[in-house]
Amino acid sequence: MNSLQTVEPALDEACCAPSGQPVLSAEDARRKALVFKALSDPNRLRLLSIVKSGGSGEACVCDLTEPLDLGQPTVSHHLKILVDAGLLHREKRGTWAYYSIVPGALEQAAGLLASL
Amino acid sequence: MNSLQTVEPALDEACCAPSGQPVLSAEDARRKALVFKALSDPNRLRLLSIVKSGGSGEACVCDLTEPLDLGQPTVSHHLKILVDAGLLHREKRGTWAYYSIVPGALEQAAGLLASL
DNA sequence: CACACAGATTGACATTCATCGATATAGTTG
DNA sequence: CAACTATATCGATGAATGTCAATCTGTGTG
């Protein structure tokens, strides 16, 4: 229960703002920046791309380590950041952990730019 | 002529990709990550917000230093990053430098997420 | 021309971050 | 229960980043 859920709750306050004068509060800015920070690493973008492009819509860590040419701990670390940002969903089945894109998360992240 | 223009040329290669199997190339990922890296700082998001929300659609550095509670060199540094990322336009008139949002840049950045 | 002012650049410093090796945890199988 | 495998966590390290003080570059004004 430590995920930041930065995408979800961001809407609660953004959808009602006049999006005009009050600019962006320091707090809102901090929250939105967390999402973009998660997207600001090339390897994390590729992780999202691989997970998204996979036919099943999900991928396990072992499938992600090789194409990125990174160590397993590093991939695990990047995945955690994406999960904390609310972009990826993690489901453990047996020994494997399957990651999938949170439905609508990318669209919501894109929406953050429109509501600047 | 040192601006990276990361948003503009990204389309040249992204618009024609099948956006399916080949995942995201390391090079494409690196370029897209640059845009999100520019967006990954709270103060830069607030800068964009202020410039966008200003009635005239532009703002000079002196208008941006105070609301962010940052030093002038720091604001100047952030603005340079946003210009290099292709998000802001800089126009110098007299003693002042006016910054405005590059038309369509935010929408284009949002589009990067859809074409992952 | 001397001064004042807006903004950019430089250098330094502390913090954050990406990465890796080593280790821990948990599920599976013999 | 012991060995194995997949994944997560920890600790360390080098690189990148945000910030500031000091300085430089123009541009207007007396």
Coordinates of C-alpha atoms (C1' of nucleotides) in Angstrom, one line a residue:
Chain A
M1 CA 0.0 0.0 0.0
N2 CA 2.8 2.3 -0.7
S3 CA 2.0 3.2 -4.3
L4 CA 1.8 6.9 -4.8
Q5 CA -1.2 6.7 -7.2
T6 CA 0.0 10.0 -8.7
V7 CA -2.2 9.7 -11.8
E8 CA -5.5 8.9 -10.1
P9 CA -5.9 11.5 -7.5
A10 CA -4.5 14.2 -9.7
L11 CA -7.7 14.4 -11.5
D12 CA -9.7 15.0 -8.4
E13 CA -8.2 18.4 -8.1
A14 CA -7.4 19.2 -11.7
C15 CA -10.8 18.5 -13.2
C16 CA -12.5 21.3 -11.2
A17 CA -9.8 23.9 -11.5
P18 CA -10.7 26.9 -13.8
S19 CA -7.3 26.1 -15.4
G20 CA -6.8 29.8 -15.8
Q21 CA -5.5 32.3 -13.3
P22 CA -4.3 30.3 -10.2
V23 CA -1.7 28.8 -12.3
L24 CA -0.4 25.5 -11.1
S25 CA 0.0 25.1 -7.3
A26 CA 3.3 23.9 -6.1
E27 CA 1.6 20.8 -4.8
D28 CA -0.1 19.9 -8.1
A29 CA 3.1 20.6 -9.9
R30 CA 5.0 18.2 -7.7
R31 CA 2.4 15.5 -8.2
K32 CA 2.3 15.9 -12.0
A33 CA 6.1 16.0 -12.2
L34 CA 6.3 12.6 -10.6
V35 CA 4.4 11.1 -13.5
F36 CA 6.6 12.7 -16.1
K37 CA 9.7 11.8 -14.1
A38 CA 8.7 8.2 -14.4
L39 CA 8.5 8.7 -18.1
S40 CA 11.7 10.6 -18.4
D41 CA 14.0 7.6 -18.7
P42 CA 14.6 5.9 -22.1
N43 CA 14.6 2.4 -20.6
R44 CA 11.3 3.0 -18.8
L45 CA 9.7 4.2 -22.0
R46 CA 10.9 1.0 -23.7
L47 CA 9.5 -1.1 -20.9
L48 CA 6.1 0.5 -21.3
S49 CA 6.4 0.0 -25.1
I50 CA 7.2 -3.7 -24.7
V51 CA 4.5 -4.3 -22.2
K52 CA 2.0 -2.5 -24.4
S53 CA 3.0 -4.1 -27.6
G54 CA 3.0 -7.6 -26.2
G55 CA 0.1 -9.6 -27.6
S56 CA -1.1 -10.6 -24.2
G57 CA -0.9 -7.1 -22.8
E58 CA 1.4 -8.2 -20.1
A59 CA 5.0 -9.3 -19.6
C60 CA 7.1 -10.8 -16.9
V61 CA 10.4 -9.5 -15.7
C62 CA 12.3 -12.3 -17.5
D63 CA 10.9 -11.1 -20.8
L64 CA 12.0 -7.6 -20.2
T65 CA 15.6 -8.0 -19.0
E66 CA 17.0 -9.2 -22.3
P67 CA 15.7 -6.7 -24.8
L68 CA 16.8 -3.8 -22.7
D69 CA 20.3 -5.2 -22.0
L70 CA 20.0 -4.4 -18.4
G71 CA 20.5 -6.3 -15.2
Q72 CA 17.5 -7.9 -13.5
P73 CA 17.7 -5.7 -10.4
T74 CA 17.7 -2.6 -12.6
V75 CA 14.7 -3.7 -14.6
S76 CA 12.9 -4.5 -11.3
H77 CA 13.8 -1.1 -10.1
H78 CA 12.4 0.7 -13.2
L79 CA 9.2 -1.4 -13.0
K80 CA 8.7 -0.3 -9.4
I81 CA 8.9 3.3 -10.4
L82 CA 6.4 2.8 -13.2
V83 CA 4.0 1.0 -10.8
D84 CA 4.4 3.7 -8.1
A85 CA 3.6 6.3 -10.8
G86 CA 0.3 4.5 -11.5
L87 CA 1.3 3.6 -15.0
L88 CA 1.9 -0.2 -14.6
H89 CA -0.1 -2.9 -12.8
R90 CA 1.7 -5.7 -11.1
E91 CA 0.2 -9.1 -10.6
K92 CA 2.1 -12.0 -9.2
R93 CA 1.1 -15.5 -10.5
G94 CA 3.2 -18.3 -9.1
T95 CA 6.9 -17.5 -9.3
W96 CA 6.4 -14.9 -12.0
A97 CA 5.3 -11.3 -11.8
Y98 CA 3.3 -10.0 -14.7
Y99 CA 3.2 -6.3 -15.5
S100 CA 0.5 -4.7 -17.6
I101 CA -0.4 -1.1 -18.4
V102 CA -3.0 0.4 -16.2
P103 CA -6.0 1.0 -18.4
G104 CA -6.3 4.7 -19.3
A105 CA -3.1 5.6 -17.5
L106 CA -1.3 6.8 -20.5
E107 CA -4.3 8.8 -21.7
Q108 CA -4.6 10.3 -18.3
A109 CA -0.9 11.3 -18.3
A110 CA -1.4 12.9 -21.7
G111 CA -4.3 14.8 -20.2
L112 CA -2.0 16.3 -17.6
L113 CA -0.4 18.3 -20.4
A114 CA -3.7 19.6 -21.6
S115 CA -4.7 20.8 -18.2
L116 CA -1.5 22.7 -17.5
Chain B
M1 CA 21.2 26.6 -33.7
N2 CA 21.8 24.4 -30.8
S3 CA 18.3 23.6 -29.8
L4 CA 17.6 20.0 -29.8
Q5 CA 14.2 20.2 -31.4
T6 CA 13.3 17.0 -29.8
V7 CA 9.5 17.3 -30.4
E8 CA 9.6 18.3 -34.0
P9 CA 11.8 15.7 -35.6
A10 CA 10.3 13.0 -33.4
L11 CA 7.3 12.9 -35.6
D12 CA 9.2 12.3 -38.8
E13 CA 10.0 8.9 -37.6
A14 CA 7.2 8.2 -35.3
C15 CA 4.3 8.9 -37.7
C16 CA 5.3 6.2 -40.1
A17 CA 6.1 3.5 -37.6
P18 CA 3.6 0.7 -37.4
S19 CA 3.6 1.3 -33.6
G20 CA 3.3 -2.4 -33.1
Q21 CA 6.0 -5.1 -32.9
P22 CA 9.4 -3.4 -33.2
V23 CA 8.8 -1.9 -29.8
L24 CA 10.6 1.4 -29.2
S25 CA 14.1 1.7 -30.6
A26 CA 16.7 2.8 -28.1
E27 CA 17.2 6.0 -30.2
D28 CA 13.5 6.9 -30.3
A29 CA 13.2 6.2 -26.6
R30 CA 16.1 8.5 -25.9
R31 CA 14.6 11.3 -27.9
K32 CA 11.2 11.0 -26.4
A33 CA 12.6 10.7 -22.9
L34 CA 14.2 14.2 -23.4
V35 CA 10.8 15.8 -23.8
F36 CA 9.5 14.1 -20.6
K37 CA 12.7 15.0 -18.8
A38 CA 12.0 18.6 -19.5
L39 CA 8.5 18.1 -18.0
S40 CA 9.7 16.2 -15.0
D41 CA 10.5 19.2 -12.8
P42 CA 7.7 20.9 -10.8
N43 CA 9.1 24.3 -11.3
R44 CA 9.2 23.8 -15.1
L45 CA 5.6 22.6 -15.1
R46 CA 4.7 25.8 -13.3
L47 CA 6.7 27.9 -15.7
L48 CA 4.7 26.4 -18.6
S49 CA 1.5 26.9 -16.7
I50 CA 2.2 30.6 -16.0
V51 CA 3.2 31.3 -19.6
K52 CA 0.2 29.5 -20.9
S53 CA -2.3 31.1 -18.5
G54 CA -1.0 34.6 -19.1
G55 CA -3.5 36.6 -21.0
S56 CA -0.9 37.7 -23.6
G57 CA 0.3 34.1 -24.1
E58 CA 3.8 35.2 -23.2
A59 CA 5.8 36.2 -20.2
C60 CA 9.2 37.6 -19.5
V61 CA 11.7 36.2 -17.0
C62 CA 11.0 39.0 -14.5
D63 CA 7.4 37.9 -14.3
L64 CA 8.4 34.3 -13.7
T65 CA 11.1 34.7 -11.0
E66 CA 8.8 35.9 -8.2
P67 CA 5.9 33.4 -8.3
L68 CA 8.3 30.5 -8.3
D69 CA 10.4 31.8 -5.5
L70 CA 13.6 30.9 -7.4
G71 CA 16.6 32.9 -8.3
Q72 CA 16.8 34.5 -11.7
P73 CA 19.7 32.3 -13.0
T74 CA 17.7 29.2 -12.0
V75 CA 14.6 30.4 -13.9
S76 CA 16.8 31.2 -16.9
H77 CA 18.2 27.7 -16.7
H78 CA 14.8 26.0 -16.6
L79 CA 13.6 28.2 -19.5
K80 CA 16.5 27.1 -21.6
I81 CA 15.7 23.5 -20.9
L82 CA 12.1 24.0 -22.0
V83 CA 13.3 25.9 -25.2
D84 CA 15.7 23.1 -26.0
A85 CA 13.0 20.5 -25.6
G86 CA 10.9 22.4 -28.2
L87 CA 8.2 23.4 -25.7
L88 CA 8.9 27.1 -25.4
H89 CA 9.7 29.9 -27.8
R90 CA 12.0 32.7 -26.9
E91 CA 11.8 36.1 -28.4
K92 CA 14.0 39.0 -27.3
R93 CA 12.4 42.5 -27.6
G94 CA 14.6 45.2 -26.2
T95 CA 15.9 44.4 -22.9
W96 CA 13.3 41.8 -22.1
A97 CA 13.1 38.2 -23.3
Y98 CA 9.5 37.0 -23.9
Y99 CA 8.7 33.3 -23.7
S100 CA 5.6 31.7 -25.2
I101 CA 4.5 28.1 -25.7
V102 CA 5.3 26.6 -29.1
P103 CA 1.9 26.1 -30.7
G104 CA 1.0 22.4 -30.6
A105 CA 4.0 21.4 -28.7
L106 CA 2.1 20.2 -25.6
E107 CA -0.4 18.3 -27.8
Q108 CA 2.5 16.8 -29.7
A109 CA 4.2 15.7 -26.4
A110 CA 0.9 14.2 -25.3
G111 CA 0.9 12.3 -28.6
L112 CA 4.2 10.7 -27.7
L113 CA 2.4 8.7 -25.1
A114 CA -0.2 7.5 -27.5
S115 CA 2.4 6.2 -29.9
L116 CA 4.4 4.3 -27.4
Chain C
dC1 C1' 30.3 57.9 -22.0
dA2 C1' 28.8 56.2 -17.3
dC3 C1' 25.3 54.0 -15.1
dA4 C1' 21.4 50.9 -14.4
dC5 C1' 18.9 47.0 -15.5
dA6 C1' 17.3 42.3 -17.8
dG7 C1' 18.9 38.2 -18.8
dA8 C1' 22.4 34.6 -19.8
dT9 C1' 26.5 32.1 -18.5
dT10 C1' 29.9 30.0 -15.3
dG11 C1' 31.5 27.4 -11.3
dA12 C1' 30.5 25.2 -7.1
dC13 C1' 27.8 22.3 -4.2
dA14 C1' 24.4 19.1 -2.5
dT15 C1' 21.0 16.0 -3.9
dT16 C1' 19.0 12.7 -6.8
dC17 C1' 19.3 8.9 -9.9
dA18 C1' 20.6 4.8 -12.9
dT19 C1' 23.2 1.0 -12.5
dC20 C1' 25.4 -3.0 -10.7
dG21 C1' 26.8 -6.9 -7.4
dA22 C1' 25.3 -9.3 -3.5
dT23 C1' 21.8 -10.9 -0.8
dA24 C1' 17.0 -11.8 0.8
dT25 C1' 12.4 -13.6 -0.1
dA26 C1' 9.0 -16.5 -2.0
dG27 C1' 7.2 -20.1 -4.9
dT28 C1' 8.2 -24.7 -7.3
dT29 C1' 10.0 -29.1 -7.7
dG30 C1' 12.7 -33.1 -6.5
Chain D
dC1 C1' 13.0 -30.6 3.7
dA2 C1' 16.6 -29.3 0.2
dA3 C1' 17.7 -27.3 -4.2
dC4 C1' 16.4 -24.3 -7.8
dT5 C1' 14.3 -20.3 -9.9
dA6 C1' 12.1 -15.7 -10.4
dT7 C1' 11.9 -11.4 -8.4
dA8 C1' 12.7 -7.9 -4.9
dT9 C1' 15.6 -5.4 -1.8
dC10 C1' 20.1 -3.4 -0.1
dG11 C1' 24.5 -1.0 -0.4
dA12 C1' 27.7 1.3 -3.1
dT13 C1' 29.3 4.2 -6.9
dG14 C1' 29.6 7.3 -10.7
dA15 C1' 26.8 10.5 -13.4
dA16 C1' 23.2 13.8 -14.0
dT17 C1' 20.5 17.6 -11.9
dG18 C1' 18.6 21.7 -9.4
dT19 C1' 20.1 25.6 -7.0
dC20 C1' 22.7 29.6 -5.9
dA21 C1' 26.3 33.4 -5.9
dA22 C1' 29.2 35.7 -8.9
dT23 C1' 30.1 37.4 -13.3
dC24 C1' 29.4 38.5 -18.2
dT25 C1' 26.6 40.6 -22.1
dG26 C1' 23.7 43.5 -24.1
dT27 C1' 20.2 47.4 -24.1
dG28 C1' 18.3 51.5 -22.8
dT29 C1' 18.9 56.2 -20.2
dG30 C1' 20.9 60.1 -17.7

